[in-house]
Amino acid sequence: PHHPRLDIDQMSERRCIEKFRFSQAEIRELCLLLRLPGTFQHVVTRRSWSAVEGMCVVLRRLSYPCRLADLVPLFGRGTTDLSIIFNQTCLFITNTWKGHLSNFTQATYFTPQHVAAYAGKIGQLCPLQNCWGFIDGTVRGMCRPSIHQRIFFNGHKRYHALKYQSIVAADGLIVHLYGPVEGRRHDSGLLHESNLLHVLANNMPLPAPGGTYCVYGDPAYPLRPQLMVPIQGRNLTAQEQQFNTEMSGGRIVVEWGFGKVLQYFSFVDYKKNQKLLLQPIAAHYITAVLLTNCHTCFHGSEAGSHFGLQAPSLQDYLS
């Protein structure tokens, strides 16, 4: 049967948010500020689509695991067209904005004033007065690849995966994302490969209330001036145990950050459709992280509520 093309203006705002996680006005603002071209055209097939249609396909596909055939009635396009639109739009967003997540210290929204505000809010609830964010790695499962299976197998999770490293700030933004790397790599290996400590040492404002501005991670990371970890040892004093407990309560925000990505864009958590050699699954996850940050700019986050800090506007974040 023939299905009409999508027109978001014919949808109610409630149904639009249900399908795409954003309202009609927010989708148009995303297209503008993410610098999507007015019209995309696939080089090989010559198929074309608008920025709004491409964004809607990406948002709907990422929002929940589904077959492409299930999207045909909504968009009025065949499965081949939908696959091309989804992957090409994700690749455009990733290629344009990946540096915004990896080279976060160069972003215009990440200023010394923001770092001081992050540290000030975290210092109100945690004993570290110079901590501005929390670092951790995340494992994103995928189908077993037909080649190089040992490289991608994560022995801790017991499945094949890609890994990413992230820093979540006090306002809930995932300000840093590094990856993907092979699933077998350790968090400390990602830290070394990302050169993050060198970047922090050369770009963080000085001085901080308690010394150098730092991020806080779990015991898998080494102790460095720019990276604090829990106090380790068998015979910890009551004060040291209290420090670890209070910092652990703050570090949970990095898990909230990972959780929000999967809550709003759970397609990236559906291992059976994460096929490394058949589709750009890294671009899917990076796009999902960026869109999660955009959602945080519009609607806030659990971490921002926890620390009492509002994320910047979308225009400030993407400028």
Coordinates of C-alpha atoms in Angstrom, one line a residue:
P1 CA 0.0 0.0 0.0
H2 CA 1.0 3.6 -0.6
H3 CA 2.0 5.6 2.5
P4 CA 2.3 9.4 2.4
R5 CA 5.7 11.0 3.3
L6 CA 6.2 12.2 6.9
D7 CA 5.0 15.7 7.8
I8 CA 5.8 16.4 11.4
D9 CA 3.5 19.5 11.3
Q10 CA 0.6 17.1 11.0
M11 CA 1.5 15.3 14.2
S12 CA 0.6 16.4 17.7
E13 CA 3.5 17.6 19.9
R14 CA 2.9 14.7 22.3
R15 CA 3.1 12.1 19.5
C16 CA 6.2 13.8 18.0
I17 CA 8.0 13.6 21.4
E18 CA 6.9 10.0 21.7
K19 CA 8.3 9.0 18.3
F20 CA 11.4 11.2 18.1
R21 CA 12.2 12.3 21.7
F22 CA 11.9 16.0 20.6
S23 CA 9.1 18.4 19.7
Q24 CA 8.7 19.8 16.2
A25 CA 10.4 23.1 17.1
E26 CA 13.3 21.3 18.8
I27 CA 13.8 19.1 15.8
R28 CA 14.0 22.1 13.5
E29 CA 16.4 23.8 15.9
L30 CA 18.6 20.6 16.0
C31 CA 18.8 20.6 12.2
L32 CA 19.8 24.3 12.1
L33 CA 22.4 24.2 14.9
L34 CA 23.8 20.8 13.9
R35 CA 24.4 22.4 10.4
L36 CA 22.6 19.7 8.5
P37 CA 22.4 20.7 4.8
G38 CA 19.0 21.6 3.5
T39 CA 19.0 18.6 1.1
F40 CA 21.1 15.4 1.3
Q41 CA 21.8 13.4 -1.8
H42 CA 23.3 9.9 -1.9
V43 CA 26.2 9.8 -4.3
V44 CA 25.5 6.3 -5.7
T45 CA 21.7 6.0 -5.7
R46 CA 21.0 9.8 -6.2
R47 CA 18.3 9.5 -3.6
S48 CA 17.7 12.8 -1.8
W49 CA 16.0 13.8 1.5
S50 CA 15.6 16.9 3.6
A51 CA 17.4 17.8 6.8
V52 CA 14.2 17.4 8.8
E53 CA 13.4 14.0 7.3
G54 CA 16.9 12.8 7.9
M55 CA 16.9 13.9 11.5
C56 CA 13.5 12.3 12.1
V57 CA 14.7 9.0 10.6
V58 CA 17.8 9.1 12.8
L59 CA 15.8 9.9 16.0
R60 CA 13.1 7.3 15.3
R61 CA 15.5 4.6 14.4
L62 CA 17.7 5.2 17.5
S63 CA 14.9 5.7 19.9
Y64 CA 13.9 2.0 20.1
P65 CA 15.0 -1.2 18.4
C66 CA 12.7 -1.9 15.4
R67 CA 12.9 -3.3 11.9
L68 CA 13.2 -0.9 9.0
A69 CA 10.0 -2.4 7.6
D70 CA 8.2 -1.1 10.7
L71 CA 9.1 2.5 9.8
V72 CA 7.7 2.4 6.2
P73 CA 4.2 3.5 7.2
L74 CA 5.5 6.4 9.2
F75 CA 8.0 7.8 6.6
G76 CA 6.4 6.6 3.3
R77 CA 9.7 5.3 2.1
G78 CA 11.1 1.8 1.4
T79 CA 13.5 0.0 3.6
T80 CA 16.4 0.6 1.3
D81 CA 15.8 4.4 1.3
L82 CA 15.4 4.4 5.1
S83 CA 18.7 2.5 5.6
I84 CA 20.6 4.9 3.4
I85 CA 19.0 8.0 5.1
F86 CA 19.7 6.7 8.6
N87 CA 23.4 5.7 8.0
Q88 CA 24.3 8.7 5.8
T89 CA 22.8 11.2 8.2
C90 CA 24.5 9.6 11.2
L91 CA 27.8 9.6 9.4
F92 CA 27.4 13.3 8.6
I93 CA 26.6 14.2 12.2
T94 CA 29.5 12.1 13.4
N95 CA 32.0 13.5 11.0
T96 CA 30.9 17.1 11.7
W97 CA 30.6 16.9 15.5
K98 CA 32.9 14.1 16.7
G99 CA 35.6 16.7 17.5
H100 CA 33.2 18.6 19.7
L101 CA 33.1 15.6 22.0
S102 CA 36.8 14.5 21.7
N103 CA 38.4 17.9 21.8
F104 CA 36.1 19.3 24.4
T105 CA 38.7 21.7 25.9
Q106 CA 38.5 23.7 22.6
A107 CA 34.7 24.0 22.7
T108 CA 33.4 27.5 23.2
Y109 CA 31.0 26.4 26.0
F110 CA 33.9 24.8 28.0
T111 CA 35.4 27.9 29.6
P112 CA 37.4 28.3 32.9
Q113 CA 34.2 29.8 34.4
H114 CA 32.3 26.6 33.5
V115 CA 35.0 24.4 35.0
A116 CA 35.0 26.5 38.2
A117 CA 31.2 26.2 38.4
Y118 CA 31.4 22.4 37.9
A119 CA 33.9 22.1 40.7
G120 CA 32.0 24.4 43.0
K121 CA 28.8 22.4 42.7
I122 CA 30.5 19.1 43.1
G123 CA 32.5 20.4 46.1
Q124 CA 29.2 21.2 47.8
L125 CA 28.3 17.5 47.9
C126 CA 31.7 15.8 47.7
P127 CA 34.9 16.2 49.7
L128 CA 37.1 17.0 46.7
Q129 CA 36.9 20.8 46.0
N130 CA 38.8 20.7 42.7
C131 CA 36.9 17.9 41.0
W132 CA 34.9 19.1 37.9
G133 CA 33.8 15.8 36.4
F134 CA 33.7 12.0 36.5
I135 CA 35.4 9.6 34.1
D136 CA 34.6 6.0 33.2
G137 CA 34.5 3.6 30.3
T138 CA 31.5 1.9 28.9
V139 CA 31.2 -1.3 27.0
R140 CA 28.7 -1.4 24.1
G141 CA 27.9 -5.0 23.1
M142 CA 27.6 -6.1 19.5
C143 CA 27.1 -9.2 17.3
R144 CA 30.0 -11.6 17.1
P145 CA 32.0 -10.5 14.1
S146 CA 33.0 -13.0 11.5
I147 CA 36.7 -12.0 11.8
H148 CA 39.0 -10.8 14.7
Q149 CA 36.7 -12.2 17.3
R150 CA 39.3 -12.4 20.0
I151 CA 40.1 -8.7 19.6
F152 CA 36.6 -7.6 20.2
F153 CA 35.7 -10.0 23.0
N154 CA 35.4 -8.5 26.4
G155 CA 36.4 -11.0 29.0
H156 CA 34.6 -9.1 31.9
K157 CA 31.2 -8.8 30.2
R158 CA 31.6 -12.1 28.3
Y159 CA 30.5 -10.8 24.9
H160 CA 31.9 -9.0 21.9
A161 CA 31.9 -5.2 22.1
L162 CA 33.3 -1.8 21.4
K163 CA 34.5 0.4 24.3
Y164 CA 34.3 4.2 24.8
Q165 CA 35.7 6.6 27.4
S166 CA 33.6 9.4 28.7
I167 CA 33.6 12.3 31.2
V168 CA 30.3 13.5 32.6
A169 CA 30.2 17.0 34.1
A170 CA 28.1 18.3 36.9
D171 CA 25.4 19.6 34.6
G172 CA 24.9 16.1 33.1
L173 CA 26.6 16.8 29.8
I174 CA 28.9 14.1 28.4
V175 CA 31.7 16.6 27.7
H176 CA 34.3 14.0 26.5
L177 CA 33.9 10.9 24.4
Y178 CA 36.8 8.9 23.1
G179 CA 36.4 5.7 21.0
P180 CA 35.6 3.3 19.7
V181 CA 38.3 0.8 20.6
E182 CA 38.3 -3.0 20.7
G183 CA 36.2 -4.5 23.5
R184 CA 39.2 -6.3 25.1
R185 CA 41.0 -3.1 26.0
H186 CA 41.2 -2.0 29.7
D187 CA 40.0 1.4 30.9
S188 CA 43.5 2.5 31.7
G189 CA 44.5 1.6 28.1
L190 CA 41.8 3.9 26.8
L191 CA 43.1 6.6 29.1
H192 CA 46.7 6.3 27.8
E193 CA 45.6 6.0 24.1
S194 CA 43.3 9.1 24.4
N195 CA 46.1 11.3 25.7
L196 CA 43.6 12.8 28.0
L197 CA 45.9 13.4 30.9
H198 CA 48.2 15.5 28.7
V199 CA 45.2 17.4 27.4
L200 CA 44.0 18.1 30.9
A201 CA 47.4 19.2 32.1
N202 CA 47.8 21.7 29.3
N203 CA 44.2 23.1 29.1
M204 CA 42.8 23.2 32.6
P205 CA 42.6 26.6 34.3
L206 CA 44.9 27.1 37.3
P207 CA 44.7 27.3 40.2
A208 CA 41.9 25.3 41.8
P209 CA 40.6 25.5 45.3
G210 CA 42.2 22.2 46.3
G211 CA 45.1 22.2 43.8
T212 CA 44.9 21.3 40.1
Y213 CA 41.5 20.8 38.6
C214 CA 40.9 17.1 38.2
V215 CA 38.4 14.4 37.2
Y216 CA 37.5 11.5 39.5
G217 CA 37.5 7.8 38.4
D218 CA 37.2 4.3 39.8
P219 CA 40.2 2.2 41.0
A220 CA 40.9 1.0 37.5
Y221 CA 42.6 4.3 36.8
P222 CA 46.1 5.5 37.9
L223 CA 46.4 8.3 40.5
R224 CA 47.6 11.5 38.8
P225 CA 47.3 15.3 39.6
Q226 CA 44.6 15.6 36.9
L227 CA 42.9 12.3 37.9
M228 CA 41.8 11.3 41.4
V229 CA 40.8 7.8 42.4
P230 CA 39.5 6.2 45.6
I231 CA 41.9 5.7 48.5
Q232 CA 43.1 2.1 48.3
G233 CA 44.4 -0.2 51.0
R234 CA 43.3 -2.7 53.6
N235 CA 43.4 -0.7 56.8
L236 CA 41.6 2.6 55.8
T237 CA 40.8 5.0 58.6
A238 CA 37.2 6.1 59.2
Q239 CA 37.9 9.4 57.5
E240 CA 39.4 7.7 54.4
Q241 CA 36.4 5.3 54.2
Q242 CA 34.0 8.3 54.4
F243 CA 35.9 10.1 51.6
N244 CA 35.5 7.0 49.3
T245 CA 31.8 6.7 50.2
E246 CA 31.0 10.4 49.5
M247 CA 33.0 10.4 46.2
S248 CA 31.3 7.2 45.1
G249 CA 28.0 8.9 45.6
G250 CA 29.1 11.7 43.3
R251 CA 30.7 9.4 40.7
I252 CA 27.4 7.7 40.1
V253 CA 26.5 10.6 37.7
V254 CA 28.8 9.1 35.1
E255 CA 26.6 6.0 35.1
W256 CA 23.5 8.2 34.9
G257 CA 25.1 9.7 31.8
F258 CA 25.6 6.3 30.1
G259 CA 22.1 5.3 31.3
K260 CA 20.4 8.3 29.7
V261 CA 21.9 7.5 26.3
L262 CA 20.5 4.0 26.5
Q263 CA 17.2 5.2 27.9
Y264 CA 16.4 7.7 25.1
F265 CA 18.3 5.9 22.3
S266 CA 18.1 2.2 23.2
F267 CA 18.8 1.0 19.6
V268 CA 22.5 1.3 20.4
D269 CA 21.9 -1.2 23.3
Y270 CA 20.3 -3.9 21.0
K271 CA 23.3 -6.2 20.4
K272 CA 21.6 -8.3 17.8
N273 CA 21.5 -5.4 15.4
Q274 CA 24.9 -4.0 16.1
K275 CA 26.8 -5.5 13.2
L276 CA 30.3 -4.2 13.0
L277 CA 31.1 -5.2 9.4
L278 CA 27.7 -4.3 8.0
Q279 CA 26.9 -0.9 9.4
P280 CA 28.7 2.1 11.0
I281 CA 27.7 1.2 14.6
A282 CA 30.3 3.6 16.1
A283 CA 28.6 6.5 14.2
H284 CA 25.3 5.4 15.7
Y285 CA 26.6 5.6 19.2
I286 CA 28.5 8.9 18.8
T287 CA 25.3 10.4 17.3
A288 CA 23.2 9.0 20.2
V289 CA 25.6 10.6 22.7
L290 CA 25.5 14.0 20.9
L291 CA 21.7 13.9 20.7
T292 CA 21.5 12.9 24.4
N293 CA 23.6 16.1 25.2
C294 CA 21.2 18.1 23.1
H295 CA 18.3 16.6 25.0
T296 CA 20.0 17.6 28.3
C297 CA 20.4 21.2 27.0
F298 CA 16.6 21.3 26.3
H299 CA 15.3 19.4 29.3
G300 CA 18.1 19.0 31.9
S301 CA 19.3 15.7 33.4
E302 CA 19.3 13.7 36.6
A303 CA 23.0 14.8 37.2
G304 CA 22.1 18.4 36.8
S305 CA 19.3 18.1 39.3
H306 CA 21.5 16.3 41.7
F307 CA 24.2 19.0 41.7
G308 CA 21.8 21.9 41.1
L309 CA 23.4 23.0 37.8
Q310 CA 21.6 23.8 34.6
A311 CA 23.2 22.8 31.3
P312 CA 23.9 25.5 28.7
S313 CA 21.4 26.3 26.0
L314 CA 21.6 24.3 22.8
Q315 CA 23.0 27.3 20.9
D316 CA 25.7 27.8 23.5
Y317 CA 26.6 24.1 23.5
L318 CA 26.8 23.7 19.7
S319 CA 28.4 27.2 18.9

